[in-house]
mmCIF file of C-alpha atoms in Angstrom:
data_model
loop_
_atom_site.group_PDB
_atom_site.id
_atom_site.type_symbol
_atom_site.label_atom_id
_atom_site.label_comp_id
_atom_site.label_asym_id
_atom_site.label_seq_id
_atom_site.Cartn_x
_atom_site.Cartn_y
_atom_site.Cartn_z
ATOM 1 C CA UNK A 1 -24.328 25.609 -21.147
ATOM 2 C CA UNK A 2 -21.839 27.804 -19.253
ATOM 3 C CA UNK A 3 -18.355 29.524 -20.663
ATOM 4 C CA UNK A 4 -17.172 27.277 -18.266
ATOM 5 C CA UNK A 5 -18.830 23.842 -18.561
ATOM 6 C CA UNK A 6 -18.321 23.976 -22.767
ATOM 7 C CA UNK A 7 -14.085 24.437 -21.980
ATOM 8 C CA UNK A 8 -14.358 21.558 -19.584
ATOM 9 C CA UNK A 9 -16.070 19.692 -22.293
ATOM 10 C CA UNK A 10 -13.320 20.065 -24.490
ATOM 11 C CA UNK A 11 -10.581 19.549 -22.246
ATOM 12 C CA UNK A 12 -12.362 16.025 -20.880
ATOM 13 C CA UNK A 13 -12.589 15.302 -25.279
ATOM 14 C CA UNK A 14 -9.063 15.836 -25.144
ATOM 15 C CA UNK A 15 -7.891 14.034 -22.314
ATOM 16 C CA UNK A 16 -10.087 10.798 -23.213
ATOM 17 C CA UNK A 17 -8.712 10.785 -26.821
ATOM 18 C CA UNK A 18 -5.156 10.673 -24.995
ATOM 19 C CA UNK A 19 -6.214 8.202 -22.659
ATOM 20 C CA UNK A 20 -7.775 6.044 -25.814
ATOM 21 C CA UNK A 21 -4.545 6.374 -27.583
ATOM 22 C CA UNK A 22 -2.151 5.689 -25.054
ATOM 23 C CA UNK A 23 -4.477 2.321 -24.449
ATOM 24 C CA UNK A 24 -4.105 1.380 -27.874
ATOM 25 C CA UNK A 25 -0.347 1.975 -27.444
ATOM 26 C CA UNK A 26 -0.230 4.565 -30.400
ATOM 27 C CA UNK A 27 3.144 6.583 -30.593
ATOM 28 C CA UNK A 28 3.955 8.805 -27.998
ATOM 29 C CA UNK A 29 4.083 12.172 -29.901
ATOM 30 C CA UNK A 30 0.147 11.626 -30.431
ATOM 31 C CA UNK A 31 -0.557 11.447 -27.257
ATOM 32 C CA UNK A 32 1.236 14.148 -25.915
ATOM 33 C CA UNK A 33 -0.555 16.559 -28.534
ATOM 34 C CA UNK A 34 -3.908 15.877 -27.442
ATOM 35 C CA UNK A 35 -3.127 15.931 -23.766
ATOM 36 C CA UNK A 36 -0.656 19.016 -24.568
ATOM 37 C CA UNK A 37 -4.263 21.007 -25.867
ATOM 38 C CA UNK A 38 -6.126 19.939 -23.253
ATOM 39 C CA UNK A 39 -3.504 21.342 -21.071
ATOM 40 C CA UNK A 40 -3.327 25.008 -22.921
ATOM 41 C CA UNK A 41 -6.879 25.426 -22.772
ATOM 42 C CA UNK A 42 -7.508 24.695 -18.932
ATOM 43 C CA UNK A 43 -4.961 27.122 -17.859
ATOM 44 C CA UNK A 44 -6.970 29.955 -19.553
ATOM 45 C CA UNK A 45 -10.014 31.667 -18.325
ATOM 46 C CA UNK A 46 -13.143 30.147 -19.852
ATOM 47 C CA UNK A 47 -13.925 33.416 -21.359
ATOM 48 C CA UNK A 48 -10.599 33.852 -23.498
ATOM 49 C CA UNK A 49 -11.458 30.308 -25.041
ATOM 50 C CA UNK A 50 -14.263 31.102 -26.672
ATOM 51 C CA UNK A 51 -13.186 33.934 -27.631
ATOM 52 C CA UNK A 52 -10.683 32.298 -29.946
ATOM 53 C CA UNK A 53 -13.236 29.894 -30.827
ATOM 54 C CA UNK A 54 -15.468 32.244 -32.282
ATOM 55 C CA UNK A 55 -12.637 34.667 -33.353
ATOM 56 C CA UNK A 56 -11.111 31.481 -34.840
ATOM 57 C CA UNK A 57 -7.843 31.840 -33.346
ATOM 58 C CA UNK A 58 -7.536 28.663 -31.310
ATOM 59 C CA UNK A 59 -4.306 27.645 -33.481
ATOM 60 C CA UNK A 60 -2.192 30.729 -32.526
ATOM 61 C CA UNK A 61 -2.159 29.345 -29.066
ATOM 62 C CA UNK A 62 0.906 26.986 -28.161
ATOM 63 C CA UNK A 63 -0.067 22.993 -28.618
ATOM 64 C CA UNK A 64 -3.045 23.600 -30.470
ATOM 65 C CA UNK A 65 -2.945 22.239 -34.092
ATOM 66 C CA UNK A 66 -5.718 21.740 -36.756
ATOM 67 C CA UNK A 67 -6.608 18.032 -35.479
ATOM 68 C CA UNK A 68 -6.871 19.409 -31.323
ATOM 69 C CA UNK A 69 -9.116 22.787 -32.433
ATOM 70 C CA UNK A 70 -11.909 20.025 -34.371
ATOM 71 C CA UNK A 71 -11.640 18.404 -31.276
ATOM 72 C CA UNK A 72 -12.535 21.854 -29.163
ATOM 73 C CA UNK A 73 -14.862 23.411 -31.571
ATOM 74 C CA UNK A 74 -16.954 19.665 -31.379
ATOM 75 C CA UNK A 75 -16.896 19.697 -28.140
ATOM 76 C CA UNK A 76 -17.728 23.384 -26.872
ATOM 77 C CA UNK A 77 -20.954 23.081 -29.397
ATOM 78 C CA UNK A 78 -21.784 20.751 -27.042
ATOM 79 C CA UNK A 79 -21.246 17.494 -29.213
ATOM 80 C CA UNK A 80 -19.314 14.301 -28.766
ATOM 81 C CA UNK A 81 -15.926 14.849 -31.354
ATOM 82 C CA UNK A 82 -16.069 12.659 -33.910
ATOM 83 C CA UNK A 83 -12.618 11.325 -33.325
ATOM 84 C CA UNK A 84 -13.688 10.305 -30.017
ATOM 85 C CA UNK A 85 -16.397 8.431 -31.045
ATOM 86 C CA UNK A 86 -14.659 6.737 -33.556
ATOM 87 C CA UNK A 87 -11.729 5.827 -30.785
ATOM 88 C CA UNK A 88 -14.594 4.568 -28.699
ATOM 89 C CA UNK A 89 -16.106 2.212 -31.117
ATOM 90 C CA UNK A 90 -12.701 0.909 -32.117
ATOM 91 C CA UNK A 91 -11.980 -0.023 -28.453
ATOM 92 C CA UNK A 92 -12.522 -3.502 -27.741
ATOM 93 C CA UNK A 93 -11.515 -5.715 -25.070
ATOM 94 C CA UNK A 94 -7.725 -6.126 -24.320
ATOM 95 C CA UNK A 95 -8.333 -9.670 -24.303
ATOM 96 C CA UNK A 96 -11.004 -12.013 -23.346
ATOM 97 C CA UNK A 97 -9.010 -13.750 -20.643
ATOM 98 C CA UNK A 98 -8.315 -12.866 -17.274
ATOM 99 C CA UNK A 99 -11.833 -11.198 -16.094
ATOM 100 C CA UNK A 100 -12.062 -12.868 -13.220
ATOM 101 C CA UNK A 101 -8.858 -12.141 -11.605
ATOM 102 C CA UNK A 102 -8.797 -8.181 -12.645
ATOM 103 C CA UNK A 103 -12.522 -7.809 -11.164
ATOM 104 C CA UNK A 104 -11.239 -9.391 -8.151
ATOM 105 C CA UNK A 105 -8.123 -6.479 -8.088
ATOM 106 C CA UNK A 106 -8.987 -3.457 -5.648
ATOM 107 C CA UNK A 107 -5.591 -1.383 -6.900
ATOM 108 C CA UNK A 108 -3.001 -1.166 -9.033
ATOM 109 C CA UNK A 109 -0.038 -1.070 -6.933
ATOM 110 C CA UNK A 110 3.079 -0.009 -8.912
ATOM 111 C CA UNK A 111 2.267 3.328 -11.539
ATOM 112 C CA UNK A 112 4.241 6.882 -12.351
ATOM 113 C CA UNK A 113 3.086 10.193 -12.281
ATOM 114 C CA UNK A 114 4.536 13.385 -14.105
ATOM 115 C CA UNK A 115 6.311 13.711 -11.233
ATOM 116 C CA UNK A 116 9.231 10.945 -12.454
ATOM 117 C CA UNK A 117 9.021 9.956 -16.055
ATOM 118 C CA UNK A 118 5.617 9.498 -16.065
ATOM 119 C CA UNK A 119 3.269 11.693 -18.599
ATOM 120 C CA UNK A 120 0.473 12.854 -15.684
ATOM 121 C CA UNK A 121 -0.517 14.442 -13.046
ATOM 122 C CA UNK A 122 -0.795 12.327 -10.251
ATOM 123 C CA UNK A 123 -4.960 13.120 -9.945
ATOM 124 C CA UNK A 124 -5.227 12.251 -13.517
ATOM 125 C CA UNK A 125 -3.800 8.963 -13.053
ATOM 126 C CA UNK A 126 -5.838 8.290 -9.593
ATOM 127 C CA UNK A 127 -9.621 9.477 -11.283
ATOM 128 C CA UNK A 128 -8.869 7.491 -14.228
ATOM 129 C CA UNK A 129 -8.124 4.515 -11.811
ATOM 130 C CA UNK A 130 -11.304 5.079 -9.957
ATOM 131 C CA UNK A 131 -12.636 5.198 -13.140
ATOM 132 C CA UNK A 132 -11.695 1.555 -14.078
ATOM 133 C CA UNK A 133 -13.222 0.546 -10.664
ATOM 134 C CA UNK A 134 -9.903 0.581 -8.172
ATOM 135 C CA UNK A 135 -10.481 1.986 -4.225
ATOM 136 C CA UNK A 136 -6.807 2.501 -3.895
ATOM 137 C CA UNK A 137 -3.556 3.183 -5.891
ATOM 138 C CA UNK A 138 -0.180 3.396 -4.863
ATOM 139 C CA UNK A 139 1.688 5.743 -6.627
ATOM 140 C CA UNK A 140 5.575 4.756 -7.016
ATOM 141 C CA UNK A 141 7.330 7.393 -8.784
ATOM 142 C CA UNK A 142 11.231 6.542 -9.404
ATOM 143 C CA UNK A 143 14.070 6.977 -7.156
ATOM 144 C CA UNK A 144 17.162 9.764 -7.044
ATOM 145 C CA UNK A 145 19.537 7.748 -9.113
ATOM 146 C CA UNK A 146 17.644 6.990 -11.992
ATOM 147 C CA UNK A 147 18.121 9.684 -13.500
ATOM 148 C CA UNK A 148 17.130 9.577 -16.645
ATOM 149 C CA UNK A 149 12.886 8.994 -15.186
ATOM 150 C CA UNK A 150 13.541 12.265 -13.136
ATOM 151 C CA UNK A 151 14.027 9.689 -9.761
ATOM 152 C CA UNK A 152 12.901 12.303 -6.902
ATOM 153 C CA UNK A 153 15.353 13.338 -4.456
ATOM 154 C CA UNK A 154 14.991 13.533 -1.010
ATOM 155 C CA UNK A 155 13.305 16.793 -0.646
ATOM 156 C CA UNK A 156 10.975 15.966 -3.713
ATOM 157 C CA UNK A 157 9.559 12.898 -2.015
ATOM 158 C CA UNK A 158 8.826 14.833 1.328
ATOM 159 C CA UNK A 159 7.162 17.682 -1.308
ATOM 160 C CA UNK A 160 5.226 14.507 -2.842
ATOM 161 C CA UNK A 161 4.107 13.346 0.504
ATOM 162 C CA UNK A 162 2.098 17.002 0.860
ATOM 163 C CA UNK A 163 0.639 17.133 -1.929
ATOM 164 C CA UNK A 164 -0.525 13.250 -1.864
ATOM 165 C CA UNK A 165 -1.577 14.489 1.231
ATOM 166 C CA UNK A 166 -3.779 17.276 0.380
ATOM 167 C CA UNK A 167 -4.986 15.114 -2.789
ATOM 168 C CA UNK A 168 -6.470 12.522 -0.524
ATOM 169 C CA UNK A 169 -8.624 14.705 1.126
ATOM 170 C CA UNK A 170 -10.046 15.813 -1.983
ATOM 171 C CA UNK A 171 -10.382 12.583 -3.328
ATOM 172 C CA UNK A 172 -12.003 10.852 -0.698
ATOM 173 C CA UNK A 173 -14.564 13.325 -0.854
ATOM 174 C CA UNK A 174 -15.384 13.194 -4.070
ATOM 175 C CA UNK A 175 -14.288 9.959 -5.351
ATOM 176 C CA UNK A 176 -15.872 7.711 -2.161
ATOM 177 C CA UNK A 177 -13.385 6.866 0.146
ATOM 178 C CA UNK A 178 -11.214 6.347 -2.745
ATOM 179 C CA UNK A 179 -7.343 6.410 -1.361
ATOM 180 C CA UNK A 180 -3.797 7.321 -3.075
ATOM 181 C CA UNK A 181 -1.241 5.159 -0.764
ATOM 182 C CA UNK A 182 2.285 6.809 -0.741
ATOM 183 C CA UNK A 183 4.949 4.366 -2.810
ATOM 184 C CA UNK A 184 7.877 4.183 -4.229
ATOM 185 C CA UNK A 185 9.365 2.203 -6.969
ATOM 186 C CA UNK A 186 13.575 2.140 -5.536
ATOM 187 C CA UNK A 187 16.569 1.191 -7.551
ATOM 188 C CA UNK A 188 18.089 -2.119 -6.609
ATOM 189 C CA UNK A 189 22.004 -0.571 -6.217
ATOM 190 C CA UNK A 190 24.691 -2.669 -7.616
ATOM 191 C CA UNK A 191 25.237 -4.346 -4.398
ATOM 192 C CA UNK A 192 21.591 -5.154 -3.360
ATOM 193 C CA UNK A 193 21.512 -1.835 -0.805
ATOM 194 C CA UNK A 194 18.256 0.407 -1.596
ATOM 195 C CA UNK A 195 18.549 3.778 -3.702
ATOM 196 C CA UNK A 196 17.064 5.849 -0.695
ATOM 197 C CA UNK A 197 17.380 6.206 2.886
ATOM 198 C CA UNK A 198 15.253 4.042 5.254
ATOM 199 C CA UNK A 199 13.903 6.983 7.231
ATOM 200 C CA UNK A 200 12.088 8.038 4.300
ATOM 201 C CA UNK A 201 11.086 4.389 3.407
ATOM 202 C CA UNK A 202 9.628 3.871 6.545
ATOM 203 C CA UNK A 203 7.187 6.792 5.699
ATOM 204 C CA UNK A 204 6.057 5.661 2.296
ATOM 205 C CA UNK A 205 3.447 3.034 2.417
ATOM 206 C CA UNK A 206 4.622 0.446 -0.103
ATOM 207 C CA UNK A 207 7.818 -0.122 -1.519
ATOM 208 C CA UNK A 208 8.758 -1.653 -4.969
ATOM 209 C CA UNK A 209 12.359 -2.595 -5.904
ATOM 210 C CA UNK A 210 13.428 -3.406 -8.921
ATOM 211 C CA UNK A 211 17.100 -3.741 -11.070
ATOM 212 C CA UNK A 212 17.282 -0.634 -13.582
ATOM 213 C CA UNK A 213 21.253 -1.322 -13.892
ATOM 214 C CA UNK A 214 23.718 -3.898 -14.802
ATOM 215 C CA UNK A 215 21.097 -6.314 -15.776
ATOM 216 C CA UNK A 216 23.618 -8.465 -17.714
ATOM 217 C CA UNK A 217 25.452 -9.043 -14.388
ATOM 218 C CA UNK A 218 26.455 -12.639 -13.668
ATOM 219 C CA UNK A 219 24.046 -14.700 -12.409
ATOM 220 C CA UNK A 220 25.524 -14.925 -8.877
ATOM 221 C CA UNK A 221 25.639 -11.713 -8.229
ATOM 222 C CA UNK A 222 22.808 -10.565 -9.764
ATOM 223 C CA UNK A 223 21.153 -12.943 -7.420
ATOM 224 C CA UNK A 224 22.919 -12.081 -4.161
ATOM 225 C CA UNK A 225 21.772 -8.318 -4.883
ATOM 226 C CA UNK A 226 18.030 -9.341 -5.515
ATOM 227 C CA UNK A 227 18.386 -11.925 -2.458
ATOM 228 C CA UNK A 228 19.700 -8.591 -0.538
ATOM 229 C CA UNK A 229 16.637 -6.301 -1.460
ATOM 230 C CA UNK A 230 14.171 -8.630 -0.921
ATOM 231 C CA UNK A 231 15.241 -9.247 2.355
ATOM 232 C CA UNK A 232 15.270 -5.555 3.285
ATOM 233 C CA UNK A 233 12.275 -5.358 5.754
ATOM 234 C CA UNK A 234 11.056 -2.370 4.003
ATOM 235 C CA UNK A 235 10.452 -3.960 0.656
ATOM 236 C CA UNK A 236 7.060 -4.739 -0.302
ATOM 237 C CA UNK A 237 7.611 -6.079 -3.810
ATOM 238 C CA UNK A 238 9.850 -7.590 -6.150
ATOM 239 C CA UNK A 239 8.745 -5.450 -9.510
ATOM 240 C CA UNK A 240 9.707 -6.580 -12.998
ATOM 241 C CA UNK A 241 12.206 -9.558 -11.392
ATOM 242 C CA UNK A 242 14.045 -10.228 -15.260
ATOM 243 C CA UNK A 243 13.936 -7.007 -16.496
ATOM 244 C CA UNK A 244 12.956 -7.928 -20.134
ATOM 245 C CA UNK A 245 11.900 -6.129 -23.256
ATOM 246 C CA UNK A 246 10.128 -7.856 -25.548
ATOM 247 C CA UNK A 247 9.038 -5.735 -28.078
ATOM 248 C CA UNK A 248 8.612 -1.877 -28.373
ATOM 249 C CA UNK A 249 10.058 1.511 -28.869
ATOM 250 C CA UNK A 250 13.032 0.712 -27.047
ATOM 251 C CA UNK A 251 13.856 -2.219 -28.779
ATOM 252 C CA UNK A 252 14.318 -5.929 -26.944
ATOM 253 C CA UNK A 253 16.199 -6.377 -23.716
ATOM 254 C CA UNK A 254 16.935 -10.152 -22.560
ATOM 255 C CA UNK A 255 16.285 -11.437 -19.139
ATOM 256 C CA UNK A 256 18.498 -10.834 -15.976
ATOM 257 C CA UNK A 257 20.174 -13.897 -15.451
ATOM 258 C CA UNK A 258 19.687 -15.406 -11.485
ATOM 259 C CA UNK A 259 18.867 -18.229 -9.536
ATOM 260 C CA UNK A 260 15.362 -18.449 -9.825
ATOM 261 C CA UNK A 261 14.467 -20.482 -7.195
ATOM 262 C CA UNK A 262 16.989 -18.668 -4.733
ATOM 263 C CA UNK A 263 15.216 -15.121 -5.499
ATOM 264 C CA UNK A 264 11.582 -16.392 -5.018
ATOM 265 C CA UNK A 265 12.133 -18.298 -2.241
ATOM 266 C CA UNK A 266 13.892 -14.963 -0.448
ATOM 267 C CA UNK A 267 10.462 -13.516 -1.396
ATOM 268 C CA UNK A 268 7.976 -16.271 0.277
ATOM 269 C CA UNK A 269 10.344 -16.504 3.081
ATOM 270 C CA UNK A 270 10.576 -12.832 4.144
ATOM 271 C CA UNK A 271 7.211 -11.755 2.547
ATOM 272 C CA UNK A 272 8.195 -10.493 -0.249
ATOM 273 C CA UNK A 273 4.985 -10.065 -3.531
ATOM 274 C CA UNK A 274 6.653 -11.079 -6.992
ATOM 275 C CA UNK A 275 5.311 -8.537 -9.302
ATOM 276 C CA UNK A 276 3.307 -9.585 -12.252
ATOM 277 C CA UNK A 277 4.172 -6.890 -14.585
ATOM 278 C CA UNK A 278 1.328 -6.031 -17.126
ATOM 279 C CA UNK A 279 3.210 -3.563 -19.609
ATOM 280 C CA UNK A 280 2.697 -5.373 -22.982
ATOM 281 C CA UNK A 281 7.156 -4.843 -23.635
ATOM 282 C CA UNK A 282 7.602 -6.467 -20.158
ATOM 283 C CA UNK A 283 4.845 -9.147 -19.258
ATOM 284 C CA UNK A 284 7.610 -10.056 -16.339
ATOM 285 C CA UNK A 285 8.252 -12.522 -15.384
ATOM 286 C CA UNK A 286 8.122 -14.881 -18.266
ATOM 287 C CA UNK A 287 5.090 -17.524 -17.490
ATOM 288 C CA UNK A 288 7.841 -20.397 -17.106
ATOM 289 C CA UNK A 289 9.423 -18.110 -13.641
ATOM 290 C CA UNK A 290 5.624 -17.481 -13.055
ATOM 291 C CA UNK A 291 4.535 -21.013 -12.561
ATOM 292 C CA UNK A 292 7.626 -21.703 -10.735
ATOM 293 C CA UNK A 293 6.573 -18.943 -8.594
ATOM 294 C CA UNK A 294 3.621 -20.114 -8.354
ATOM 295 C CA UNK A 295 5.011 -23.367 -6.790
ATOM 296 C CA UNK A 296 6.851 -21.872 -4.471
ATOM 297 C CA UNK A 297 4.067 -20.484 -2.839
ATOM 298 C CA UNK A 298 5.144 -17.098 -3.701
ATOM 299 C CA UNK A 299 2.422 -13.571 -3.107
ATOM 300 C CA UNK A 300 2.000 -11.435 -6.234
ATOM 301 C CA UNK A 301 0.946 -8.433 -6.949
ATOM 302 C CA UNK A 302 -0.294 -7.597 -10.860
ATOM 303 C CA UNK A 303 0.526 -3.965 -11.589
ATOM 304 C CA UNK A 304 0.424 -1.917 -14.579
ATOM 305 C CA UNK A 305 3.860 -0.056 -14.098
ATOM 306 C CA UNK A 306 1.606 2.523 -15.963
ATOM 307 C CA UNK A 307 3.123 5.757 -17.046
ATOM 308 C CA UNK A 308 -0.244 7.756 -18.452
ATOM 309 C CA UNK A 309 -3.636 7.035 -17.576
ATOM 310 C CA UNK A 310 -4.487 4.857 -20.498
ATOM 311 C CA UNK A 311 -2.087 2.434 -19.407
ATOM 312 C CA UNK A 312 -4.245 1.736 -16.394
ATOM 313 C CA UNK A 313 -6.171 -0.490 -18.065
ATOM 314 C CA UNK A 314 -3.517 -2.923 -19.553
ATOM 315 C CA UNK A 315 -3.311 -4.680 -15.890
ATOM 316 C CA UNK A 316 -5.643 -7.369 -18.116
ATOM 317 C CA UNK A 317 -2.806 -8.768 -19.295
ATOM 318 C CA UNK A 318 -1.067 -9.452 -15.990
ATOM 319 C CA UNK A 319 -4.711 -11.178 -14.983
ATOM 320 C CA UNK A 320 -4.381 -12.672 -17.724
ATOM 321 C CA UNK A 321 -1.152 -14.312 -17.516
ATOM 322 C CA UNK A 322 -1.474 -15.079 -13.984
ATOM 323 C CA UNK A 323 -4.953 -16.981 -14.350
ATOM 324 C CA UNK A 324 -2.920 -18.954 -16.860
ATOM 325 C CA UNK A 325 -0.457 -19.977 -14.345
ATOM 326 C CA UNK A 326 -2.679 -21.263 -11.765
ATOM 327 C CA UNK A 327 -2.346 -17.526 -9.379
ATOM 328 C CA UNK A 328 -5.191 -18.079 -6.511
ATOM 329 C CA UNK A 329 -6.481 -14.733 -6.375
ATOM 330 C CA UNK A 330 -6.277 -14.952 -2.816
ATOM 331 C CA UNK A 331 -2.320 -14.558 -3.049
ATOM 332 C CA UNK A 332 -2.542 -11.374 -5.306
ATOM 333 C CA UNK A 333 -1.956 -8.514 -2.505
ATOM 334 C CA UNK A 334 -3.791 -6.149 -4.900
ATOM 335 C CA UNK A 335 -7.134 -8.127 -4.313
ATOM 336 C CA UNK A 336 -6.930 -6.993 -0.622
ATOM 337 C CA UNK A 337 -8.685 -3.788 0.413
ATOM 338 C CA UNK A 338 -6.626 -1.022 1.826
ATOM 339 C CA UNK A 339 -6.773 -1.729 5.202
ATOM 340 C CA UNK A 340 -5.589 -5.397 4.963
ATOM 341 C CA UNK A 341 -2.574 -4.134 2.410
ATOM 342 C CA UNK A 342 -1.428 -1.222 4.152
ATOM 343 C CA UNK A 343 -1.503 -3.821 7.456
ATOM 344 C CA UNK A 344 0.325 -6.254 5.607
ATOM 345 C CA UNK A 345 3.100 -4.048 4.435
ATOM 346 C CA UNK A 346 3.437 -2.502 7.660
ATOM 347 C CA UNK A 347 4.198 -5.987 9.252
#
């Protein structure tokens, strides 16, 4: 085994214990230690590592604890670390439902990078999607005004668009064709208008709006703003439609109040996907709005709205919830390939 190879051992150990740990929804601080190691370690030379490994002298480096340097050690003697292997056996199945709709999904189309509020890089998040058998993601990092998930500005959107770019020939290289599509998930403003300018929207390849604000507006407002967005000929997708919490770290959140029926039938009428939102504090809409969607004759799309890589796998739930609703995979835009998406956006 190389210097080389042994570091990269360690730093994949890392990275998969985040990735198991974030998929089991553990707390965020645990996470971020083992993905904080892995970090440290791949920005130094090979060399330098095991230095400190065989000097001992791993924990004097920043983000390396006692737990992360077992981890290391394991893995640069060329073994699988335990704790991996015990996070492997404990990982079941999500649930038993919904298999046939989520082997049926091609992407996830709505997911956050490190670039917003999101925890990785954006190649992380697109090999661990390849990973889980997608051919295409979309990656939808926040818009300027929310500022509190970093939204990118202007200029850091056009910087995104380079690097996404550059990424993609990489990727398809290596990864088979395999595509990231350039998205964005935009603020629905107070007044329906879109929270970024329509020269840059026309660029991006999909666009997901959603209500971060005033979600306890009235009901007629609330749905004279969604009715506005939806009809925007730029918008793609209609993500988490109630904006509900219902359980989590940030507590519970009730649902937007609206005309139902008006909203979704703005969104079969000018083409609009209602998003199927698979984050386990979300699952939006609520499966009595997703039926009704359903009737309405409504597209979907089931997303993860992931914000790390282990969240990539949660879109089970979505499939999940929409195969309990009667969802014909044929109207779930995600079950398209690329070519038949990035057509039907563009129309």
């Amino acid at each position: 085994m190389t210097d080389k190879a042994g570091v990269e051992d360690a730093v994949a150990a890392l990275r998969a214990i985040g990735y198991y740990l974030e998929r089991d929804r553990q707390p965020t601080h645990r996470v971020k230690a083992y993905r904080r190691a892995a970090d440290t370690i791949a920005a130094l030379p090979a060399a330098e590592v095991r230095a400190r490994r065989r000097a001992g002298t791993l924990t004097e480096l920043p983000g390396i604890g006692p737990k992360t340097e077992a981890v290391i050690v394991e893995a640069m003697d060329g073994a699988t670390p335990s704790y991996l292997v015990k996070l492997e056996e404990a990982a079941g199945e999500l649930t038993t439902a919904g298999k046939q709709l989520r082997a049926a999904l091609k992407a996830d189309l709505h997911l956050h990078s490190e670039w917003s509020d999101g925890g990785s890089p954006i190649e992380e998040m697109a090999r661990t999607a390849h990973r889980l058998g997608h051919s295409y993601i979309a990656l939808t990092d926040h818009s300027p005004r929310l500022t509190v998930a970093n939204g990118l500005s202007r200029e850091r959107r056009l910087q995104q668009l380079e690097v996404v770019a550059e990424l993609n020939k990489k990727l398809q290289d290596e990864l088979d064709g395999f595509t990231i599509l350039n998205g964005i998930e935009v603020d629905i403003l107070d007044d329906g208008s879109l929270d970024c300018d329509s020269e840059i929207l026309a660029r991006l390849d999909i666009v997901v709006a959603s209500v971060h604000s005033k979600l306890r507006m009235a009901a007629e407002p609330m749905t004279e703003r969604m009715v506005r967005a939806i009809a925007n000929p730029h918008v793609d997708v209609l993500g988490h439609c109630t904006g509900r919490l219902i359980t989590g770290g940030r507590g519970t959140r009730p649902e937007s109040e609206f005309d139902a029926e008006v909203v979704f039938e703005a969104c079969r009428q000018f083409g609009t996907a209602v998003e199927i939102n698979s984050r386990p504090e979300r699952l939006d809409p609520p499966k009595r709005l997703l039926s009704l969607a359903v009737e309405m004759d409504c597209m979907f799309s089931v997303d993860t709205d992931a914000h790390a890589p282990g969240q990539l796998d949660w879109q089970v739930y979505g499939c999940e919830r929409a195969e309990d609703c009667g969802v014909a995979p044929e109207r779930v835009i995600n079950t398209w390939d690329q070519k038949q998406l990035v057509e039907w956006t563009a129309s």
